[in-house]
């Protein structure tokens, strides 16, 4: 994969995607969004990649938002397409069927915070900063932020962040449940890779169905979600991995999952 604004590398079964416009604090311009879309389509088709990590290039930013020089040119019609395009790409990240970890290494503002929100797990460096400062520009979040942030933290906190445009630090993000863990900056990537390797070592059918069940809470009622969970649970019990996992426990050995 050869891109101008993102870098992609694979270590074992882990794909590492780096947004790479450090001179613009990794702001998401249209080309970067297209490359993200293309890269995630390839990841989706690549059976050898089990887990994805997204981070930002340089020491300062994860992603400092949508590119304001492009935003500035929008009118009412083009703005609708702009928002729908970003929403659709972030939806496809959330629904990739493989875990996506955001390793938030610096500013995650506007579309950058929304990108982190579309990931399944967020780890942050102690230098990370989060915010939805769109109202400072006379707009509102347009890549799913009003929805995902509100579900993840709570309506009051989400409204406070979005309406005040305040930027919060990593410890505050941890306190309100926006990120799972905070690490010293130089440990962040290793910790994200460690988690990705741990997830990669499990049976991937169970991983993808567990993820599907967790994500389903976004769209299903509790009754529908419980049904989906029991369908997925039953499906797992028909796999070789289930036989291997339970037998390995009983035989006091490590399981050797074949993802079948
Ligand atoms: N879109 C386009 N360019 C951006 C950008 C964005 N979202 N965020 C930063 N940049 C660019 C700056 O214009 C600057 O480019 P230049 O060197 O060509 O002038 C470069 O990145 C460095 O940013 P700078 O503002 O000089 O860094 P800073 O350390 O002084 O401030 C921020 C960092 C993050 C506080 C500041 O860049 C900022 O507020 N960015 C916009 C955040 C935002 O509103 N995001 C939501 C957009 S919807």
mmCIF file of C-alpha atoms and ligand atoms in Angstrom:
data_model
loop_
_atom_site.group_PDB
_atom_site.id
_atom_site.type_symbol
_atom_site.label_atom_id
_atom_site.label_comp_id
_atom_site.label_asym_id
_atom_site.label_seq_id
_atom_site.Cartn_x
_atom_site.Cartn_y
_atom_site.Cartn_z
ATOM 1 C CA UNK A 1 0.000 0.000 0.000
ATOM 2 C CA UNK A 2 1.513 3.307 -1.119
ATOM 3 C CA UNK A 3 -0.104 6.513 0.118
ATOM 4 C CA UNK A 4 0.868 10.193 0.436
ATOM 5 C CA UNK A 5 -0.834 11.008 3.731
ATOM 6 C CA UNK A 6 -0.877 7.741 5.617
ATOM 7 C CA UNK A 7 1.685 5.078 6.398
ATOM 8 C CA UNK A 8 0.794 1.455 6.891
ATOM 9 C CA UNK A 9 2.873 -1.371 8.267
ATOM 10 C CA UNK A 10 2.134 -4.862 9.505
ATOM 11 C CA UNK A 11 3.763 -6.602 12.469
ATOM 12 C CA UNK A 12 2.671 -10.215 12.845
ATOM 13 C CA UNK A 13 -1.134 -9.984 12.666
ATOM 14 C CA UNK A 14 -1.288 -6.321 13.673
ATOM 15 C CA UNK A 15 -1.779 -3.544 11.118
ATOM 16 C CA UNK A 16 -0.421 -0.128 12.158
ATOM 17 C CA UNK A 17 -1.904 2.845 10.336
ATOM 18 C CA UNK A 18 -0.259 6.239 10.867
ATOM 19 C CA UNK A 19 -1.925 9.457 9.740
ATOM 20 C CA UNK A 20 1.052 11.254 8.244
ATOM 21 C CA UNK A 21 0.675 15.022 7.737
ATOM 22 C CA UNK A 22 2.683 16.167 10.751
ATOM 23 C CA UNK A 23 3.228 19.702 9.367
ATOM 24 C CA UNK A 24 -0.583 20.122 9.463
ATOM 25 C CA UNK A 25 -0.955 18.239 12.741
ATOM 26 C CA UNK A 26 -2.338 15.290 10.732
ATOM 27 C CA UNK A 27 -5.515 17.200 9.827
ATOM 28 C CA UNK A 28 -7.870 15.100 7.722
ATOM 29 C CA UNK A 29 -8.099 16.592 4.250
ATOM 30 C CA UNK A 30 -10.117 14.932 1.498
ATOM 31 C CA UNK A 31 -7.147 12.995 0.145
ATOM 32 C CA UNK A 32 -6.341 11.609 3.600
ATOM 33 C CA UNK A 33 -9.962 10.514 4.032
ATOM 34 C CA UNK A 34 -9.812 8.748 0.632
ATOM 35 C CA UNK A 35 -6.604 7.011 1.627
ATOM 36 C CA UNK A 36 -8.089 5.985 4.983
ATOM 37 C CA UNK A 37 -11.075 4.529 3.159
ATOM 38 C CA UNK A 38 -8.866 2.647 0.709
ATOM 39 C CA UNK A 39 -6.560 1.349 3.447
ATOM 40 C CA UNK A 40 -9.474 0.094 5.563
ATOM 41 C CA UNK A 41 -10.975 -1.651 2.506
ATOM 42 C CA UNK A 42 -7.671 -3.487 2.021
ATOM 43 C CA UNK A 43 -7.472 -4.349 5.728
ATOM 44 C CA UNK A 44 -11.026 -5.634 5.561
ATOM 45 C CA UNK A 45 -10.045 -8.061 2.789
ATOM 46 C CA UNK A 46 -6.770 -9.122 4.388
ATOM 47 C CA UNK A 47 -7.323 -12.280 6.425
ATOM 48 C CA UNK A 48 -3.815 -12.035 7.853
ATOM 49 C CA UNK A 49 -4.556 -8.790 9.750
ATOM 50 C CA UNK A 50 -6.449 -9.429 12.988
ATOM 51 C CA UNK A 51 -6.164 -6.100 14.815
ATOM 52 C CA UNK A 52 -5.510 -2.515 13.688
ATOM 53 C CA UNK A 53 -3.840 0.358 15.552
ATOM 54 C CA UNK A 54 -4.331 3.965 14.383
ATOM 55 C CA UNK A 55 -2.001 6.702 15.526
ATOM 56 C CA UNK A 56 -0.669 10.060 14.338
ATOM 57 C CA UNK A 57 2.731 10.949 12.964
ATOM 58 C CA UNK A 58 5.031 13.214 14.983
ATOM 59 C CA UNK A 59 4.953 14.037 18.643
ATOM 60 C CA UNK A 60 2.277 16.685 18.668
ATOM 61 C CA UNK A 61 -0.922 15.345 17.166
ATOM 62 C CA UNK A 62 -3.066 12.287 16.690
ATOM 63 C CA UNK A 63 -5.352 14.243 14.321
ATOM 64 C CA UNK A 64 -6.102 17.966 14.859
ATOM 65 C CA UNK A 65 -9.432 17.716 13.040
ATOM 66 C CA UNK A 66 -10.804 18.063 9.566
ATOM 67 C CA UNK A 67 -8.652 20.300 7.385
ATOM 68 C CA UNK A 68 -9.946 23.817 8.074
ATOM 69 C CA UNK A 69 -8.623 25.151 4.744
ATOM 70 C CA UNK A 70 -11.012 22.728 2.987
ATOM 71 C CA UNK A 71 -13.824 23.329 5.494
ATOM 72 C CA UNK A 72 -13.633 27.033 4.726
ATOM 73 C CA UNK A 73 -14.753 26.420 1.114
ATOM 74 C CA UNK A 74 -17.899 24.443 1.949
ATOM 75 C CA UNK A 75 -21.409 25.624 1.218
ATOM 76 C CA UNK A 76 -24.647 24.070 2.414
ATOM 77 C CA UNK A 77 -24.780 21.391 -0.319
ATOM 78 C CA UNK A 78 -21.141 20.399 -0.339
ATOM 79 C CA UNK A 79 -21.132 20.388 3.493
ATOM 80 C CA UNK A 80 -23.796 17.673 3.564
ATOM 81 C CA UNK A 81 -21.695 15.453 1.270
ATOM 82 C CA UNK A 82 -18.576 16.276 3.299
ATOM 83 C CA UNK A 83 -20.234 15.181 6.533
ATOM 84 C CA UNK A 84 -21.806 12.051 5.007
ATOM 85 C CA UNK A 85 -18.487 10.979 3.491
ATOM 86 C CA UNK A 86 -16.657 11.248 6.829
ATOM 87 C CA UNK A 87 -19.511 9.560 8.672
ATOM 88 C CA UNK A 88 -19.534 6.685 6.209
ATOM 89 C CA UNK A 89 -15.761 6.107 6.448
ATOM 90 C CA UNK A 90 -15.848 6.220 10.254
ATOM 91 C CA UNK A 91 -18.842 3.839 10.234
ATOM 92 C CA UNK A 92 -16.816 1.401 8.140
ATOM 93 C CA UNK A 93 -13.959 1.612 10.671
ATOM 94 C CA UNK A 94 -16.353 0.896 13.537
ATOM 95 C CA UNK A 95 -17.883 -1.980 11.566
ATOM 96 C CA UNK A 96 -14.634 -3.410 10.201
ATOM 97 C CA UNK A 97 -15.246 -6.700 12.005
ATOM 98 C CA UNK A 98 -11.735 -6.510 13.526
ATOM 99 C CA UNK A 99 -10.727 -4.574 16.642
ATOM 100 C CA UNK A 100 -9.362 -1.089 15.984
ATOM 101 C CA UNK A 101 -7.294 0.574 18.716
ATOM 102 C CA UNK A 102 -6.690 4.334 18.709
ATOM 103 C CA UNK A 103 -3.259 5.156 20.134
ATOM 104 C CA UNK A 104 -3.861 8.844 20.793
ATOM 105 C CA UNK A 105 -0.414 10.448 20.881
ATOM 106 C CA UNK A 106 -1.329 14.162 20.934
ATOM 107 C CA UNK A 107 -4.133 16.491 19.840
ATOM 108 C CA UNK A 108 -7.349 14.607 19.006
ATOM 109 C CA UNK A 109 -9.606 17.497 18.100
ATOM 110 C CA UNK A 110 -12.802 17.687 16.071
ATOM 111 C CA UNK A 111 -12.599 14.958 13.397
ATOM 112 C CA UNK A 112 -9.577 13.569 15.271
ATOM 113 C CA UNK A 113 -11.608 13.016 18.425
ATOM 114 C CA UNK A 114 -14.375 11.572 16.231
ATOM 115 C CA UNK A 115 -11.876 9.206 14.591
ATOM 116 C CA UNK A 116 -10.783 7.990 18.034
ATOM 117 C CA UNK A 117 -14.450 7.576 18.975
ATOM 118 C CA UNK A 118 -15.046 5.364 15.918
ATOM 119 C CA UNK A 119 -12.295 3.022 17.155
ATOM 120 C CA UNK A 120 -13.193 0.275 19.622
ATOM 121 C CA UNK A 121 -10.511 0.950 22.229
ATOM 122 C CA UNK A 122 -8.707 4.215 23.025
ATOM 123 C CA UNK A 123 -5.280 4.340 24.671
ATOM 124 C CA UNK A 124 -3.771 7.780 25.246
ATOM 125 C CA UNK A 125 -0.353 9.211 25.900
ATOM 126 C CA UNK A 126 -0.088 11.567 28.855
ATOM 127 C CA UNK A 127 0.417 14.325 26.258
ATOM 128 C CA UNK A 128 -2.899 13.655 24.482
ATOM 129 C CA UNK A 129 -5.553 16.346 24.370
ATOM 130 C CA UNK A 130 -9.155 15.858 23.371
ATOM 131 C CA UNK A 131 -11.869 18.230 22.259
ATOM 132 C CA UNK A 132 -14.720 18.976 19.895
ATOM 133 C CA UNK A 133 -13.943 22.641 19.164
ATOM 134 C CA UNK A 134 -16.183 22.936 16.084
ATOM 135 C CA UNK A 135 -18.449 25.600 17.573
ATOM 136 C CA UNK A 136 -15.398 27.888 17.590
ATOM 137 C CA UNK A 137 -15.619 27.663 13.786
ATOM 138 C CA UNK A 138 -19.373 28.199 13.658
ATOM 139 C CA UNK A 139 -20.146 24.533 12.942
ATOM 140 C CA UNK A 140 -20.953 21.370 14.880
ATOM 141 C CA UNK A 141 -19.166 17.993 14.840
ATOM 142 C CA UNK A 142 -20.042 16.294 11.544
ATOM 143 C CA UNK A 143 -18.279 12.919 11.598
ATOM 144 C CA UNK A 144 -20.490 11.211 14.192
ATOM 145 C CA UNK A 145 -19.151 13.019 17.268
ATOM 146 C CA UNK A 146 -22.473 14.250 18.639
ATOM 147 C CA UNK A 147 -23.709 10.645 18.642
ATOM 148 C CA UNK A 148 -20.694 8.573 19.688
ATOM 149 C CA UNK A 149 -19.374 10.977 22.326
ATOM 150 C CA UNK A 150 -22.811 11.242 23.928
ATOM 151 C CA UNK A 151 -23.198 7.460 24.087
ATOM 152 C CA UNK A 152 -19.663 6.917 25.378
ATOM 153 C CA UNK A 153 -19.491 9.511 28.127
ATOM 154 C CA UNK A 154 -22.899 10.914 29.056
ATOM 155 C CA UNK A 155 -25.248 13.532 27.610
ATOM 156 C CA UNK A 156 -24.294 16.209 30.160
ATOM 157 C CA UNK A 157 -20.549 15.777 29.759
ATOM 158 C CA UNK A 158 -20.839 15.456 25.992
ATOM 159 C CA UNK A 159 -22.911 18.652 25.772
ATOM 160 C CA UNK A 160 -20.382 20.423 27.998
ATOM 161 C CA UNK A 161 -17.456 19.386 25.767
ATOM 162 C CA UNK A 162 -19.223 20.181 22.488
ATOM 163 C CA UNK A 163 -20.858 23.456 23.564
ATOM 164 C CA UNK A 164 -17.850 24.856 25.438
ATOM 165 C CA UNK A 165 -15.298 23.676 22.823
ATOM 166 C CA UNK A 166 -13.002 23.082 25.819
ATOM 167 C CA UNK A 167 -9.937 20.939 25.299
ATOM 168 C CA UNK A 168 -9.305 18.347 28.014
ATOM 169 C CA UNK A 169 -6.110 16.520 28.915
ATOM 170 C CA UNK A 170 -5.520 12.773 28.981
ATOM 171 C CA UNK A 171 -6.194 12.382 32.700
ATOM 172 C CA UNK A 172 -9.562 14.114 32.399
ATOM 173 C CA UNK A 173 -10.332 11.976 29.321
ATOM 174 C CA UNK A 174 -9.583 8.911 31.437
ATOM 175 C CA UNK A 175 -11.679 10.193 34.336
ATOM 176 C CA UNK A 176 -14.770 10.623 32.142
ATOM 177 C CA UNK A 177 -14.329 7.307 30.336
ATOM 178 C CA UNK A 178 -13.218 8.685 26.984
ATOM 179 C CA UNK A 179 -10.046 6.571 27.061
ATOM 180 C CA UNK A 180 -9.345 3.220 28.732
ATOM 181 C CA UNK A 181 -5.752 3.859 29.776
ATOM 182 C CA UNK A 182 -3.116 6.614 29.836
ATOM 183 C CA UNK A 183 0.612 5.901 29.411
ATOM 184 C CA UNK A 184 3.810 7.940 29.340
ATOM 185 C CA UNK A 185 4.261 9.120 25.745
ATOM 186 C CA UNK A 186 7.237 6.856 25.029
ATOM 187 C CA UNK A 187 5.319 3.754 26.159
ATOM 188 C CA UNK A 188 2.064 4.353 24.266
ATOM 189 C CA UNK A 189 2.804 2.440 21.053
ATOM 190 C CA UNK A 190 4.346 -0.528 22.869
ATOM 191 C CA UNK A 191 1.301 -0.759 25.123
ATOM 192 C CA UNK A 192 -1.057 -0.560 22.134
ATOM 193 C CA UNK A 193 0.938 -3.255 20.314
ATOM 194 C CA UNK A 194 0.984 -5.401 23.470
ATOM 195 C CA UNK A 195 -2.824 -5.215 23.630
ATOM 196 C CA UNK A 196 -3.148 -5.905 19.897
ATOM 197 C CA UNK A 197 -0.851 -8.954 20.191
ATOM 198 C CA UNK A 198 -2.862 -10.223 23.147
ATOM 199 C CA UNK A 199 -6.100 -9.947 21.148
ATOM 200 C CA UNK A 200 -4.377 -11.575 18.135
ATOM 201 C CA UNK A 201 -3.464 -14.606 20.235
ATOM 202 C CA UNK A 202 -7.147 -15.501 20.842
ATOM 203 C CA UNK A 203 -9.460 -17.368 18.500
ATOM 204 C CA UNK A 204 -10.449 -14.745 15.944
ATOM 205 C CA UNK A 205 -13.988 -16.055 15.411
ATOM 206 C CA UNK A 206 -14.757 -15.386 19.096
ATOM 207 C CA UNK A 207 -12.999 -12.004 18.890
ATOM 208 C CA UNK A 208 -14.985 -10.827 15.876
ATOM 209 C CA UNK A 209 -18.328 -12.078 17.243
ATOM 210 C CA UNK A 210 -17.676 -10.559 20.680
ATOM 211 C CA UNK A 211 -16.904 -7.265 18.956
ATOM 212 C CA UNK A 212 -20.033 -7.536 16.814
ATOM 213 C CA UNK A 213 -22.150 -8.106 19.934
ATOM 214 C CA UNK A 214 -20.553 -5.163 21.760
ATOM 215 C CA UNK A 215 -21.037 -2.815 18.792
ATOM 216 C CA UNK A 216 -24.629 -3.969 18.338
ATOM 217 C CA UNK A 217 -25.575 -1.964 21.441
ATOM 218 C CA UNK A 218 -25.244 1.117 19.213
ATOM 219 C CA UNK A 219 -28.218 0.091 17.108
ATOM 220 C CA UNK A 220 -30.180 -2.716 18.786
ATOM 221 C CA UNK A 221 -32.607 -2.667 21.670
ATOM 222 C CA UNK A 222 -31.583 -4.709 24.721
ATOM 223 C CA UNK A 223 -33.910 -7.581 23.706
ATOM 224 C CA UNK A 224 -32.506 -7.648 20.156
ATOM 225 C CA UNK A 225 -28.963 -7.405 21.501
ATOM 226 C CA UNK A 226 -29.467 -10.285 23.935
ATOM 227 C CA UNK A 227 -30.807 -12.409 21.052
ATOM 228 C CA UNK A 228 -27.809 -11.523 18.883
ATOM 229 C CA UNK A 229 -25.500 -12.386 21.794
ATOM 230 C CA UNK A 230 -27.034 -15.825 22.264
ATOM 231 C CA UNK A 231 -26.922 -16.483 18.478
ATOM 232 C CA UNK A 232 -23.228 -15.514 18.440
ATOM 233 C CA UNK A 233 -22.544 -17.600 21.563
ATOM 234 C CA UNK A 234 -24.185 -20.629 19.920
ATOM 235 C CA UNK A 235 -22.214 -20.048 16.707
ATOM 236 C CA UNK A 236 -18.952 -20.059 18.679
ATOM 237 C CA UNK A 237 -19.886 -23.400 20.243
ATOM 238 C CA UNK A 238 -19.994 -24.926 16.756
ATOM 239 C CA UNK A 239 -16.367 -23.988 15.987
ATOM 240 C CA UNK A 240 -13.118 -25.960 16.242
ATOM 241 C CA UNK A 241 -11.743 -23.082 18.328
ATOM 242 C CA UNK A 242 -14.370 -23.756 20.984
ATOM 243 C CA UNK A 243 -13.363 -27.449 21.173
ATOM 244 C CA UNK A 244 -9.696 -26.455 21.286
ATOM 245 C CA UNK A 245 -10.154 -23.689 23.891
ATOM 246 C CA UNK A 246 -12.188 -25.789 26.310
ATOM 247 C CA UNK A 247 -10.058 -28.942 25.800
ATOM 248 C CA UNK A 248 -6.831 -26.956 26.323
ATOM 249 C CA UNK A 249 -8.194 -25.632 29.627
ATOM 250 C CA UNK A 250 -9.143 -29.114 30.823
ATOM 251 C CA UNK A 251 -5.792 -30.561 29.673
ATOM 252 C CA UNK A 252 -3.919 -27.683 31.392
ATOM 253 C CA UNK A 253 -2.179 -26.513 28.207
ATOM 254 C CA UNK A 254 -2.204 -23.401 26.029
ATOM 255 C CA UNK A 255 -4.845 -23.414 23.271
ATOM 256 C CA UNK A 256 -3.738 -23.504 19.657
ATOM 257 C CA UNK A 257 -6.535 -21.674 17.868
ATOM 258 C CA UNK A 258 -6.937 -22.223 14.118
ATOM 259 C CA UNK A 259 -9.675 -19.614 13.609
ATOM 260 C CA UNK A 260 -12.035 -22.255 12.315
HETATM 261 N N1 LIG B 1 -6.807 22.023 9.637
HETATM 262 C C1 LIG B 1 -5.834 22.537 8.862
HETATM 263 N N2 LIG B 1 -4.620 22.889 9.317
HETATM 264 C C2 LIG B 1 -4.392 22.689 10.631
HETATM 265 C C3 LIG B 1 -5.364 22.169 11.499
HETATM 266 C C4 LIG B 1 -6.611 21.827 10.954
HETATM 267 N N3 LIG B 1 -7.578 21.269 11.695
HETATM 268 N N4 LIG B 1 -4.845 22.110 12.748
HETATM 269 C C5 LIG B 1 -3.589 22.580 12.648
HETATM 270 N N5 LIG B 1 -3.309 22.933 11.377
HETATM 271 C C6 LIG B 1 -2.067 23.485 10.831
HETATM 272 C C7 LIG B 1 -1.888 24.950 11.193
HETATM 273 O O1 LIG B 1 -2.601 25.764 10.304
HETATM 274 C C8 LIG B 1 -0.396 25.079 11.050
HETATM 275 O O2 LIG B 1 -0.074 25.150 9.670
HETATM 276 P P1 LIG B 1 1.002 26.234 9.123
HETATM 277 O O3 LIG B 1 2.276 25.874 9.830
HETATM 278 O O4 LIG B 1 1.039 25.991 7.657
HETATM 279 O O5 LIG B 1 0.470 27.562 9.531
HETATM 280 C C9 LIG B 1 0.123 23.743 11.555
HETATM 281 O O6 LIG B 1 -0.958 22.832 11.438
HETATM 282 C C10 LIG B 1 0.566 23.761 12.993
HETATM 283 O O7 LIG B 1 -0.529 24.234 13.779
HETATM 284 P P2 LIG B 1 -0.408 25.457 14.811
HETATM 285 O O8 LIG B 1 -1.782 26.037 14.981
HETATM 286 O O9 LIG B 1 0.671 26.398 14.371
HETATM 287 O O10 LIG B 1 0.076 24.699 16.128
HETATM 288 P P3 LIG B 1 -0.155 25.161 17.634
HETATM 289 O O11 LIG B 1 0.678 24.272 18.462
HETATM 290 O O12 LIG B 1 0.038 26.625 17.774
HETATM 291 O O13 LIG B 1 -1.710 24.866 17.939
HETATM 292 C C11 LIG B 1 -3.734 23.534 17.884
HETATM 293 C C12 LIG B 1 -2.187 23.540 17.944
HETATM 294 C C13 LIG B 1 -4.170 22.105 17.733
HETATM 295 C C14 LIG B 1 -4.279 24.099 19.192
HETATM 296 C C15 LIG B 1 -4.202 24.408 16.703
HETATM 297 O O14 LIG B 1 -3.503 23.996 15.543
HETATM 298 C C16 LIG B 1 -5.669 24.287 16.407
HETATM 299 O O15 LIG B 1 -6.466 24.871 17.140
HETATM 300 N N6 LIG B 1 -6.042 23.569 15.340
HETATM 301 C C17 LIG B 1 -7.404 23.478 14.901
HETATM 302 C C18 LIG B 1 -8.183 22.529 15.790
HETATM 303 C C19 LIG B 1 -9.639 22.462 15.356
HETATM 304 O O16 LIG B 1 -10.375 23.435 15.441
HETATM 305 N N7 LIG B 1 -10.033 21.282 14.910
HETATM 306 C C20 LIG B 1 -11.388 21.032 14.525
HETATM 307 C C21 LIG B 1 -11.585 21.215 13.073
HETATM 308 S S1 LIG B 1 -13.239 20.753 12.652
#
